[in-house]
PDB file of C-alpha atoms in Angstrom:
ATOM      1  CA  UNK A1120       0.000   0.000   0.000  1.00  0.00           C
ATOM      2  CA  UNK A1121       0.760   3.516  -0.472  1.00  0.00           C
ATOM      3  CA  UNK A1122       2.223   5.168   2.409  1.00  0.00           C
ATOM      4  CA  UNK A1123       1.762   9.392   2.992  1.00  0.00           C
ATOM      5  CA  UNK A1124       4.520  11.076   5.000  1.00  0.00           C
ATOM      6  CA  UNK A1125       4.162  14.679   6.111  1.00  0.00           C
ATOM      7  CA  UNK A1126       6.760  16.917   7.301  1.00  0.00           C
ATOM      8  CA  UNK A1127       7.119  18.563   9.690  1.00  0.00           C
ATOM      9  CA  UNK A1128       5.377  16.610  12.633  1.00  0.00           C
ATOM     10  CA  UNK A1129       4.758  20.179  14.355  1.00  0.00           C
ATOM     11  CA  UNK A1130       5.478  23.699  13.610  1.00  0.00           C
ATOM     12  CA  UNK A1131       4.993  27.071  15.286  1.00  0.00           C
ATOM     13  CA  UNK A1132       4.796  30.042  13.448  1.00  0.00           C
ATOM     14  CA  UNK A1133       4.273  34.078  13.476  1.00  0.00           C
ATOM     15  CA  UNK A1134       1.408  35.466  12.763  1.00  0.00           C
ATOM     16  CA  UNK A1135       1.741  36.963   9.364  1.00  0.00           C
ATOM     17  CA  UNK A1136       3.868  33.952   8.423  1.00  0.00           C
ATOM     18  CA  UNK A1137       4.139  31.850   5.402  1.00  0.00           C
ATOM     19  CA  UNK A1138       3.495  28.260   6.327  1.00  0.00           C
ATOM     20  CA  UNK A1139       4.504  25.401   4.321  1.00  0.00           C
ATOM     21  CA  UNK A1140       3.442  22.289   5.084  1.00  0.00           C
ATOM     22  CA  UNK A1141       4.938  18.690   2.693  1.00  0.00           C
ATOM     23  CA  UNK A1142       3.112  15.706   2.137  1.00  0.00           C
ATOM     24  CA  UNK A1143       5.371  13.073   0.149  1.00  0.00           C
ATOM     25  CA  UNK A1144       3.891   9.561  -1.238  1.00  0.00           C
ATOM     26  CA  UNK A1145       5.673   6.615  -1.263  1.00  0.00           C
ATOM     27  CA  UNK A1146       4.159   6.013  -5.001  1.00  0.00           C
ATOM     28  CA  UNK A1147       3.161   8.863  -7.231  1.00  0.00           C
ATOM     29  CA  UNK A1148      -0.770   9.037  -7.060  1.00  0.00           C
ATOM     30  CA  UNK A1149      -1.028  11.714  -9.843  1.00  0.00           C
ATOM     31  CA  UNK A1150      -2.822  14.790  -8.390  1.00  0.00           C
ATOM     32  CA  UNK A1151      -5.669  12.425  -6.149  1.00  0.00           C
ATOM     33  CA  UNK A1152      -4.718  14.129  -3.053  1.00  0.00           C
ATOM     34  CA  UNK A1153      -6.924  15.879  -0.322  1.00  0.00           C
ATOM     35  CA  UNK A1154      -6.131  18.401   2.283  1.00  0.00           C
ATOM     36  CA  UNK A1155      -7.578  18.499   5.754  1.00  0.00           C
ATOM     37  CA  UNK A1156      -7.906  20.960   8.672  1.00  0.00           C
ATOM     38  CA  UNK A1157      -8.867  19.766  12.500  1.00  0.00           C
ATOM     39  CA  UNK A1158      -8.996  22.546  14.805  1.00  0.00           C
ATOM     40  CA  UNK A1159      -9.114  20.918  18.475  1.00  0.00           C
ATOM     41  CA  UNK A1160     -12.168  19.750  19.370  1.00  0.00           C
ATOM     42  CA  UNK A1161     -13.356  20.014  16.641  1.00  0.00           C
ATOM     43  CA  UNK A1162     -14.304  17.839  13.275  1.00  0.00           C
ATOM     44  CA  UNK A1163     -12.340  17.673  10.101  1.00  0.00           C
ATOM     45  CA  UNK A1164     -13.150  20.062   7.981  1.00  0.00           C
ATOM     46  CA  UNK A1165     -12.444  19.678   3.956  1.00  0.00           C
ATOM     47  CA  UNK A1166      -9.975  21.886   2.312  1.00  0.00           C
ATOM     48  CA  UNK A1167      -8.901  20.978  -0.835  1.00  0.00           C
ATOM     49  CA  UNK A1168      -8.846  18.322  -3.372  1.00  0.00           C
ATOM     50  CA  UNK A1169      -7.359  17.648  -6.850  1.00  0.00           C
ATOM     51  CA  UNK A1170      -4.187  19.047  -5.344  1.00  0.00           C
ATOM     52  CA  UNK A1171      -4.964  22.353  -5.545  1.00  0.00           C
ATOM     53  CA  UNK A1172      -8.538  23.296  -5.703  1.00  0.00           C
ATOM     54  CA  UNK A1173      -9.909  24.604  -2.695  1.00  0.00           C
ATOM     55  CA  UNK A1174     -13.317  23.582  -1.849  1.00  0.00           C
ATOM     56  CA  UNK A1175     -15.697  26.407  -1.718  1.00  0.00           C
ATOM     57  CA  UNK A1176     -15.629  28.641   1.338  1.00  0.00           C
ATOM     58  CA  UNK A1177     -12.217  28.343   1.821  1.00  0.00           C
ATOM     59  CA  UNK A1178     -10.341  31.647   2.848  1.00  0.00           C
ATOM     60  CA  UNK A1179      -7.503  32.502  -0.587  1.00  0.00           C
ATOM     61  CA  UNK A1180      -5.126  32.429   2.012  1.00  0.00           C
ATOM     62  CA  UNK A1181      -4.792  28.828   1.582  1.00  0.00           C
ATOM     63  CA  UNK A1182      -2.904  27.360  -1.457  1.00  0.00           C
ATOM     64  CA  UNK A1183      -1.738  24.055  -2.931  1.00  0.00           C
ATOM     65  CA  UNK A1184       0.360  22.198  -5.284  1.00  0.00           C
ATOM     66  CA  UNK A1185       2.272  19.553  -6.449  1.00  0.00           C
ATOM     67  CA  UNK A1186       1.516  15.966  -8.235  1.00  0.00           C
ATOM     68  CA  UNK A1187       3.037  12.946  -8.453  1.00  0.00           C
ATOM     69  CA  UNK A1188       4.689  12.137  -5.060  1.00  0.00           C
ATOM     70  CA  UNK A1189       5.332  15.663  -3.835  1.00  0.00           C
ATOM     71  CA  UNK A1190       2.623  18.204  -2.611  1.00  0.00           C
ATOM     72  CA  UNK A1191       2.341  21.165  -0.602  1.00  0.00           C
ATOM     73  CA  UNK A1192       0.063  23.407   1.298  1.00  0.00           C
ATOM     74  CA  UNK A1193       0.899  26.600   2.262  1.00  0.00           C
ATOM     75  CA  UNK A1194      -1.292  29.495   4.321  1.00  0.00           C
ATOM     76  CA  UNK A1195       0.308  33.059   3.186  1.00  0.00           C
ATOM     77  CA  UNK A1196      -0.420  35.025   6.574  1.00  0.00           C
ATOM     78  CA  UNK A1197      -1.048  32.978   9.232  1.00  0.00           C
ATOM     79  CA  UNK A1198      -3.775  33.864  11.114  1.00  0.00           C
ATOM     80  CA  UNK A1199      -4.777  32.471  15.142  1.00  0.00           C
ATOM     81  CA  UNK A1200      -8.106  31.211  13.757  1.00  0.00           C
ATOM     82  CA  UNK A1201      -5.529  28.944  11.306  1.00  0.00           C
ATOM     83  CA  UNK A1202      -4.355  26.556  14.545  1.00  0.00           C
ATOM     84  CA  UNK A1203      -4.975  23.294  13.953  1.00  0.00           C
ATOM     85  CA  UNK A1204      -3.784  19.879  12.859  1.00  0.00           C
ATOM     86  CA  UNK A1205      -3.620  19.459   8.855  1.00  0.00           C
ATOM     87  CA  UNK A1206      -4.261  16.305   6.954  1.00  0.00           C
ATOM     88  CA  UNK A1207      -3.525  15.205   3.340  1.00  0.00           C
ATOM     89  CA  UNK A1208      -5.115  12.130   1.900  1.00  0.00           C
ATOM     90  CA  UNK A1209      -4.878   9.927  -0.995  1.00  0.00           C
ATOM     91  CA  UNK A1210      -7.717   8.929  -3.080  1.00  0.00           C
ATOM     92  CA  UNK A1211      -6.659   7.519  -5.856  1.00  0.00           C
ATOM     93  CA  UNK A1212      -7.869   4.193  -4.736  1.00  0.00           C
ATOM     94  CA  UNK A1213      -8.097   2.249  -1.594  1.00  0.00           C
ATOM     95  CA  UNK A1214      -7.153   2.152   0.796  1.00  0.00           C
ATOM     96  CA  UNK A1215      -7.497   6.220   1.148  1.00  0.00           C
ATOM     97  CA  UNK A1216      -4.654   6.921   3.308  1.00  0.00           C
ATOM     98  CA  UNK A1217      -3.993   9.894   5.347  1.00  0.00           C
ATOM     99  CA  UNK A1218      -0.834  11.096   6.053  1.00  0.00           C
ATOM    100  CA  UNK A1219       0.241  11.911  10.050  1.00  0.00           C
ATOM    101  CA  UNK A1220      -0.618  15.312  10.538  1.00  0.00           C
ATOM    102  CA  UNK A1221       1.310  18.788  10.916  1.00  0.00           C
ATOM    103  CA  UNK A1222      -0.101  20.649  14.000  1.00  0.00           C
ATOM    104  CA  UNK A1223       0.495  24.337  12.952  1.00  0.00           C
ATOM    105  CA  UNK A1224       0.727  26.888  16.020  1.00  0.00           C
ATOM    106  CA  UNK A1225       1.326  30.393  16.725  1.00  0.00           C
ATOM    107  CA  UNK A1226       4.977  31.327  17.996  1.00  0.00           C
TER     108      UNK A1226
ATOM    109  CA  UNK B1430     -27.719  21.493   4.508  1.00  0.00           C
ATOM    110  CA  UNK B1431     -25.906  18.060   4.847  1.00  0.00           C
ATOM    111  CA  UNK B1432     -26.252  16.071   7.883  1.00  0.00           C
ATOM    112  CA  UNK B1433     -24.794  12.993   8.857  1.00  0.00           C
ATOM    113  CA  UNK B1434     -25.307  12.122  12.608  1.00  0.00           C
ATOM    114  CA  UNK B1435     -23.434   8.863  14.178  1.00  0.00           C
ATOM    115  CA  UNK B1436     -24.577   6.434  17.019  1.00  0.00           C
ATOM    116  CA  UNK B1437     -23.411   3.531  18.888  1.00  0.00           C
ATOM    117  CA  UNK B1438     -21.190   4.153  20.524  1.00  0.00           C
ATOM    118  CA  UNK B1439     -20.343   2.544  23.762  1.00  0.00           C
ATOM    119  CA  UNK B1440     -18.237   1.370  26.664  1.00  0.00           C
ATOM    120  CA  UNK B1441     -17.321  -2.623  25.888  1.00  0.00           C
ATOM    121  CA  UNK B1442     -15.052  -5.309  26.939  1.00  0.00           C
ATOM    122  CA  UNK B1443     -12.358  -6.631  24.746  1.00  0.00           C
ATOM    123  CA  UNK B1444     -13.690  -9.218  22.637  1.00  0.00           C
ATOM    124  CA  UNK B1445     -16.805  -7.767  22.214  1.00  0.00           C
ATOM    125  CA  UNK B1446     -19.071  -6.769  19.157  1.00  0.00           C
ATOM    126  CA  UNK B1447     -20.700  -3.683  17.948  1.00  0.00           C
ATOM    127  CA  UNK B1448     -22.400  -1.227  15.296  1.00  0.00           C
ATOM    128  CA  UNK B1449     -22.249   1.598  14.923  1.00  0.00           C
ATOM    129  CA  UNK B1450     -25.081   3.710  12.151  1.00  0.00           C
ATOM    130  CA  UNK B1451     -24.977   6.704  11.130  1.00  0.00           C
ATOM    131  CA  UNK B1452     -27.718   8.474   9.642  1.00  0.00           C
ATOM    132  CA  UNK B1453     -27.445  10.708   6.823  1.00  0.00           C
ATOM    133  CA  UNK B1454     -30.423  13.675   5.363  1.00  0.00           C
ATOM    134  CA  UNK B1455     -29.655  16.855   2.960  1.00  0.00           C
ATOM    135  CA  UNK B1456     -28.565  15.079   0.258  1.00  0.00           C
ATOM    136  CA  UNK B1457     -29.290  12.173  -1.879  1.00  0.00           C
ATOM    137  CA  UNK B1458     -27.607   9.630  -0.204  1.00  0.00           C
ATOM    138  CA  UNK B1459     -27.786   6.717  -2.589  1.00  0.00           C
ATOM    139  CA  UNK B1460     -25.969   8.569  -5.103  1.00  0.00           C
ATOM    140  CA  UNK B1461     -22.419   8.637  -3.234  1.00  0.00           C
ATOM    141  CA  UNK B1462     -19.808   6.706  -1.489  1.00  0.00           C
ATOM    142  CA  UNK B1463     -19.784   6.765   2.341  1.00  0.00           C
ATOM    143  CA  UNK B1464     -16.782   6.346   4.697  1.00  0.00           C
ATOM    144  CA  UNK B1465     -15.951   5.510   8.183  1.00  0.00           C
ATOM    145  CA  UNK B1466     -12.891   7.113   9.077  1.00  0.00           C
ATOM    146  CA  UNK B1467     -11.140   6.783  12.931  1.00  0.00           C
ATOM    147  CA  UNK B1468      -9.328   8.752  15.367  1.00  0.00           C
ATOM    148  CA  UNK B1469      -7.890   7.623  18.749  1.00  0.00           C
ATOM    149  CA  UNK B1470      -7.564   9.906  21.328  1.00  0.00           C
ATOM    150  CA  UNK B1471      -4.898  12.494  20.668  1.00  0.00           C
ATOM    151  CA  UNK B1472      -3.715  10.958  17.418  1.00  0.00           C
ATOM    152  CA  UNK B1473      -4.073  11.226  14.029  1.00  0.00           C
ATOM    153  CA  UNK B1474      -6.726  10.212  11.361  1.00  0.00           C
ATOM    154  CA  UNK B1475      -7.360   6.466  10.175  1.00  0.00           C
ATOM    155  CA  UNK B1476      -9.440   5.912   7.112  1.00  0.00           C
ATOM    156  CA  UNK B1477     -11.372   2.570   7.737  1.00  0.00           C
ATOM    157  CA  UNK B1478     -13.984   1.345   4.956  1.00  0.00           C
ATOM    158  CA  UNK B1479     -15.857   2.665   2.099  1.00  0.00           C
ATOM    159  CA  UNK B1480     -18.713   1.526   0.712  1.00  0.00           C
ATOM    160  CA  UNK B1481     -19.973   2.518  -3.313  1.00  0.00           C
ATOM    161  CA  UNK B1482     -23.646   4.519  -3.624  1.00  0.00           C
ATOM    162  CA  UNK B1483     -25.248   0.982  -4.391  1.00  0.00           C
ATOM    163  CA  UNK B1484     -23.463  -0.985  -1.615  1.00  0.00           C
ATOM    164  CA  UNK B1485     -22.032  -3.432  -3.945  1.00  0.00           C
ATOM    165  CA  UNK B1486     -18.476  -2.537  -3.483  1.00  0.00           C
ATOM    166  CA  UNK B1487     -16.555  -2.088  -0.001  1.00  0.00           C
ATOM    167  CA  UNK B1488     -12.802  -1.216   1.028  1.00  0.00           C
ATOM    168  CA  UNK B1489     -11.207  -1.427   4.072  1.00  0.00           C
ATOM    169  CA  UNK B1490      -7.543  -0.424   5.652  1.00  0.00           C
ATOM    170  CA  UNK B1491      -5.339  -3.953   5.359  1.00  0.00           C
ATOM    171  CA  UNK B1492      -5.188  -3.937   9.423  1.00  0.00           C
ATOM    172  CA  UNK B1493      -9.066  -4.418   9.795  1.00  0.00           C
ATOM    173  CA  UNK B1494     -10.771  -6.009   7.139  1.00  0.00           C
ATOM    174  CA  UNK B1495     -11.023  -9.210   9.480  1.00  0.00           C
ATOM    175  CA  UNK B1496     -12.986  -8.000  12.154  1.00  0.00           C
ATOM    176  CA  UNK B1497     -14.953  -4.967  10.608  1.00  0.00           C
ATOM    177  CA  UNK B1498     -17.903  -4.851   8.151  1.00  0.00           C
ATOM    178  CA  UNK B1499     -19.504  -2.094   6.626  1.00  0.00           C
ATOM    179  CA  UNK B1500     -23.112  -1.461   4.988  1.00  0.00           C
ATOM    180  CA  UNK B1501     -25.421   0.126   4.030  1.00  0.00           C
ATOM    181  CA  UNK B1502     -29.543   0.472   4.034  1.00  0.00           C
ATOM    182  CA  UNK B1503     -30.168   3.290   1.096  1.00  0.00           C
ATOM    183  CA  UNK B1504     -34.293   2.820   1.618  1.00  0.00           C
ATOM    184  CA  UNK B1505     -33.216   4.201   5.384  1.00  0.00           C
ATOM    185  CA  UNK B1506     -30.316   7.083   4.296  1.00  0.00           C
ATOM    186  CA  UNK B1507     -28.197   4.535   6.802  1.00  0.00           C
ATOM    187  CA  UNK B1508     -24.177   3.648   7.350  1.00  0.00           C
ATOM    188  CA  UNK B1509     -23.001   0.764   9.192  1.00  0.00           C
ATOM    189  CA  UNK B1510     -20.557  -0.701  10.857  1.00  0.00           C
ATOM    190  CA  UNK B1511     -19.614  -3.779  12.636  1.00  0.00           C
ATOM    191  CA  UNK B1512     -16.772  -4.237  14.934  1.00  0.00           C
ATOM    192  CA  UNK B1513     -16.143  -7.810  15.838  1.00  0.00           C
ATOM    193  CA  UNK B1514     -13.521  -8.956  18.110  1.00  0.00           C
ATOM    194  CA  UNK B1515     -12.773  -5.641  19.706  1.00  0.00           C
ATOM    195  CA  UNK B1516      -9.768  -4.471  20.919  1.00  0.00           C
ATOM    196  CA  UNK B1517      -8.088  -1.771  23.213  1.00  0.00           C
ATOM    197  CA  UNK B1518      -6.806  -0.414  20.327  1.00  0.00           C
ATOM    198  CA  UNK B1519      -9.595   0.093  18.806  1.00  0.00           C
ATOM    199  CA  UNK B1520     -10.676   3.006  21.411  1.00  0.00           C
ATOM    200  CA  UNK B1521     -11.428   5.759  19.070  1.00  0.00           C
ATOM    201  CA  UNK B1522     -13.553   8.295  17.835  1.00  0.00           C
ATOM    202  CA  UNK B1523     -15.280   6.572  14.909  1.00  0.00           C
ATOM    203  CA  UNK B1524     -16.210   9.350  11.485  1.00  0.00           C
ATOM    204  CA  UNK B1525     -18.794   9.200   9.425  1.00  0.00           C
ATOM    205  CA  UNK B1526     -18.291  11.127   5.967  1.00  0.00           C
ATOM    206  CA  UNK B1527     -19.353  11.502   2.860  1.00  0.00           C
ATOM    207  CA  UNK B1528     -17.464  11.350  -0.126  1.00  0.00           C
ATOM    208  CA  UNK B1529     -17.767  14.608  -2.621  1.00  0.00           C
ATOM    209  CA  UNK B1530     -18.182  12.506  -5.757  1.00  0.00           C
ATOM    210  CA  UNK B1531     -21.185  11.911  -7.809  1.00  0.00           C
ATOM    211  CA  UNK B1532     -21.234   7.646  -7.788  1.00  0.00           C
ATOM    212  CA  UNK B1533     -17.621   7.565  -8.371  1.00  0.00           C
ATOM    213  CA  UNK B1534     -15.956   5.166  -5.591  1.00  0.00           C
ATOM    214  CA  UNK B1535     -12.696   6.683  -4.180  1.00  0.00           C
ATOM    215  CA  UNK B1536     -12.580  10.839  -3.438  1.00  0.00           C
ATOM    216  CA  UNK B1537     -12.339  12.799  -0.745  1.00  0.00           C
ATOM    217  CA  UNK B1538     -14.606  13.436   1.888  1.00  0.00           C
ATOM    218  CA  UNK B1539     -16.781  16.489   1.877  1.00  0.00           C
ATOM    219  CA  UNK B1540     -18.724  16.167   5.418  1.00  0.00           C
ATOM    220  CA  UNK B1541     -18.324  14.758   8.390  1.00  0.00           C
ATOM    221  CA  UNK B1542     -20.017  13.593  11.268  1.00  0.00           C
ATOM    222  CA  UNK B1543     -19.609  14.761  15.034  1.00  0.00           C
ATOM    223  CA  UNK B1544     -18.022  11.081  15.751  1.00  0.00           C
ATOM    224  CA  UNK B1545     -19.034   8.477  17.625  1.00  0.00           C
ATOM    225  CA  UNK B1546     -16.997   7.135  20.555  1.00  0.00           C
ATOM    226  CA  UNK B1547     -15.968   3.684  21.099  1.00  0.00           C
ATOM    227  CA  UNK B1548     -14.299   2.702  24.027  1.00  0.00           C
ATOM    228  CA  UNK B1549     -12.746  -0.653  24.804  1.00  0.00           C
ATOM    229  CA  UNK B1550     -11.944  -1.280  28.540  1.00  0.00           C
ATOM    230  CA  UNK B1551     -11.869  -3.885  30.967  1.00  0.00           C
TER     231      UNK B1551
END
């Protein structure tokens, strides 16, 4: 099976900051990849699929890229409201894997 | 505005069996794939199972297709699952979501349910 590594585990951040967050897989899965936010205590909430499209409602703030085996998400101004843990998924077919989770905080 | 509400969950002893439903309204619901996705306390995100819009295709991680079994009842806008054989390690918060495709069987997952939480203790 396709395994999803994301890097870092844990980062803290300024607010203002650019945030970068990686999400490699250990096969290329073409651009079938999903991004995830968990606030705590709270449910997932759906970001963005295909990559890069950001599901409607999403603030611009939030971006995405990559295909292949390589992706990204990056927030350009990190705001408080933006601490959470942050998920990317596979779903180019089963099983859908998510990778381990960045938890983004505020230096 | 889409709904998806879980129950079943409980307190049981290893060994044990359970299901847990969850109930779904606000949107067709025999037109997409469902998932059951898991979270233990203070860790990260499992995906479990999938079923297809017409139940007659199911997935599940390579760690649990043994002991779990999911369904569905379309006529009742329903999600299943059954947990046989439970262990500790299966304490978790257990997802219900939806998946954002029109009958198409892997995507991501649009919604999500409040979770439902399964503890399994002595």
């Amino acid at each position: 099976d396709i395994q999803m590594t994301q890097s870092p585990s844990s980062l803290s951040a300024s607010v203002g900051d650019r945030v970068t967050i990686t999400c490699r897989a250990s096969q290329g899965i073409s651009n079938y990849l999903a991004w995830y936010q968990q606030k705590p205590g709270e449910v997932p909430k759906f970001l963005i699929y295909a990559a890069s499209a950001l599901q409607s409602g999403v603030p611009s703030r939030f971006s995405a890229s990559g295909s292949g085996a390589d992706f990204t998400l990056t927030i350009s101004g990190l705001r408080p409201d933006d601490v959470a843990t942050y998920y990317c998924q596979k779903y180019n077919s089963a099983p859908l894997t998510f990778g381990g989770g960045t938890k983004v905080e505020i230096k | 505005e889409v709904q998806l509400v879980e129950s079943g969950g409980v307190v049981v002893q290893p060994g044990g069996s359970l299901r847990l439903s969850c109930a779904a309204s606000g949107f067709t619901f025999d037109n997409y794939t469902m998932h059951w996705v898991r979270q233990a306390p203070g860790q990260g995100l499992e995906w479990v199972s999938l079923i297809s819009w017409n139940g007659d295709s199911t997935n599940y991680a390579d760690s649990l297709k043994d002991r779990f079994t999911i369904s569905r009842d379309n006529s009742k806008n329903s999600l299943f699952l059954q947990i046989n054989s439970l262990r500790i390690e299966d304490t978790a918060f257990y997802y219900c979501a939806k998946g954002l495709y029109y009958r198409v069987l892997t995507g991501p997952l649009d919604y999500w349910g409040q979770g439902a939480l399964v503890t399994v203790s002595s």
